[in-house]
Amino acid sequence: MNKNSPKIRNSVINPGILYVVATPLGNRDDITLRALDSLRQVDLIAAEDTRKTGGFLTLHGIKNNLISYHEHNEAERTPALIAKLQKGVSMALVSNAGTPTVSDPGYRLIEAALENHLSVLPIPGVCAATAALSVAGLPTDSFIFAGFLAKKKAKRLRQLNELASEPRTLIFYESPRRILRLLNETIDVMGDRRAVLAREMTKLHEEFIRGRLSEIQKGLAGRNNIKGECTLLVAGNDRAQDQSWPMVRRQIEAAVLAGQNSLSAISREIAATSGIAKNKIYGEALRISKELDGG
């Protein structure tokens, strides 16, 4: 360092402040110097998993007080943690990976802190959504973070339908056990769009699969075991598809008139070539079929 350069001061931790600290997704070195200083200096660390956070702190030579704070105990723990902050305890909130409260626990604590006129400050760093977006090759000027969709199918499909007309890039989180389901449902609702699947980011088996949703689905379907949390990025609605609908409708009508394939097969084939949602094509094919039958 140039001797004339100003000295870099360690982060100053103040009493009674809640610090929201981002931690690595997988690679332990993906953490800022300020975050490490903060984790050393705070009086208490509220962690989603104390064992995982404890192991990470040990790797960096940090010893500190940990308390568990996760989705199953946050309602119970929040009042006690707020009381500590009010007494002047400095506190860090961390999740298992990435930035806390982004599809992770912590919202209740932050909301309660603000309601009690306490200061909440970010110690920024890694986030899976923006990390994947930065290398996706999809538009980044505007995007929607959808996170994890609902567990119940009806609500999940309603969420996908609400997002289907969005021109912005869509970002989803999903577990490896349910990623194929998400891919299939997204194809049915939105059509076969361009997409990127990011898996095991920053870890040993890091992988990015790019292509159409159907190509990603086929690539994963052939695997015996899918591991690692997944981030799925889907291209926004292309308005050009709306303009091509009259041509696609004529194609549907011709296929129904030919009567050589079932409506499901027609929908699947035309969706694959047009990129328009299969359920929209099926609905039109069904309507045409009923008209031909005099229904």
Short mmCIF file of C-alpha atoms in Angstrom, two decimals, residues 10 67 94 107 112 209 236 265 273 288 291:
data_model
loop_
_atom_site.label_atom_id
_atom_site.label_comp_id
_atom_site.label_asym_id
_atom_site.label_seq_id
_atom_site.Cartn_x
_atom_site.Cartn_y
_atom_site.Cartn_z
CA ASN A 10 -12.03 -1.47 10.97
CA ILE A 67 -28.21 -17.78 19.29
CA VAL A 94 -26.99 -14.05 9.48
CA TYR A 107 -38.14 -10.24 8.40
CA ALA A 112 -39.91 -5.33 15.12
CA ILE A 209 -27.42 -24.75 -17.67
CA GLY A 236 -39.68 -12.15 -19.58
CA ALA A 265 -50.09 -33.76 -28.70
CA THR A 273 -41.91 -24.50 -31.89
CA ILE A 288 -61.82 -25.02 -32.21
CA GLU A 291 -66.82 -25.49 -32.84
#
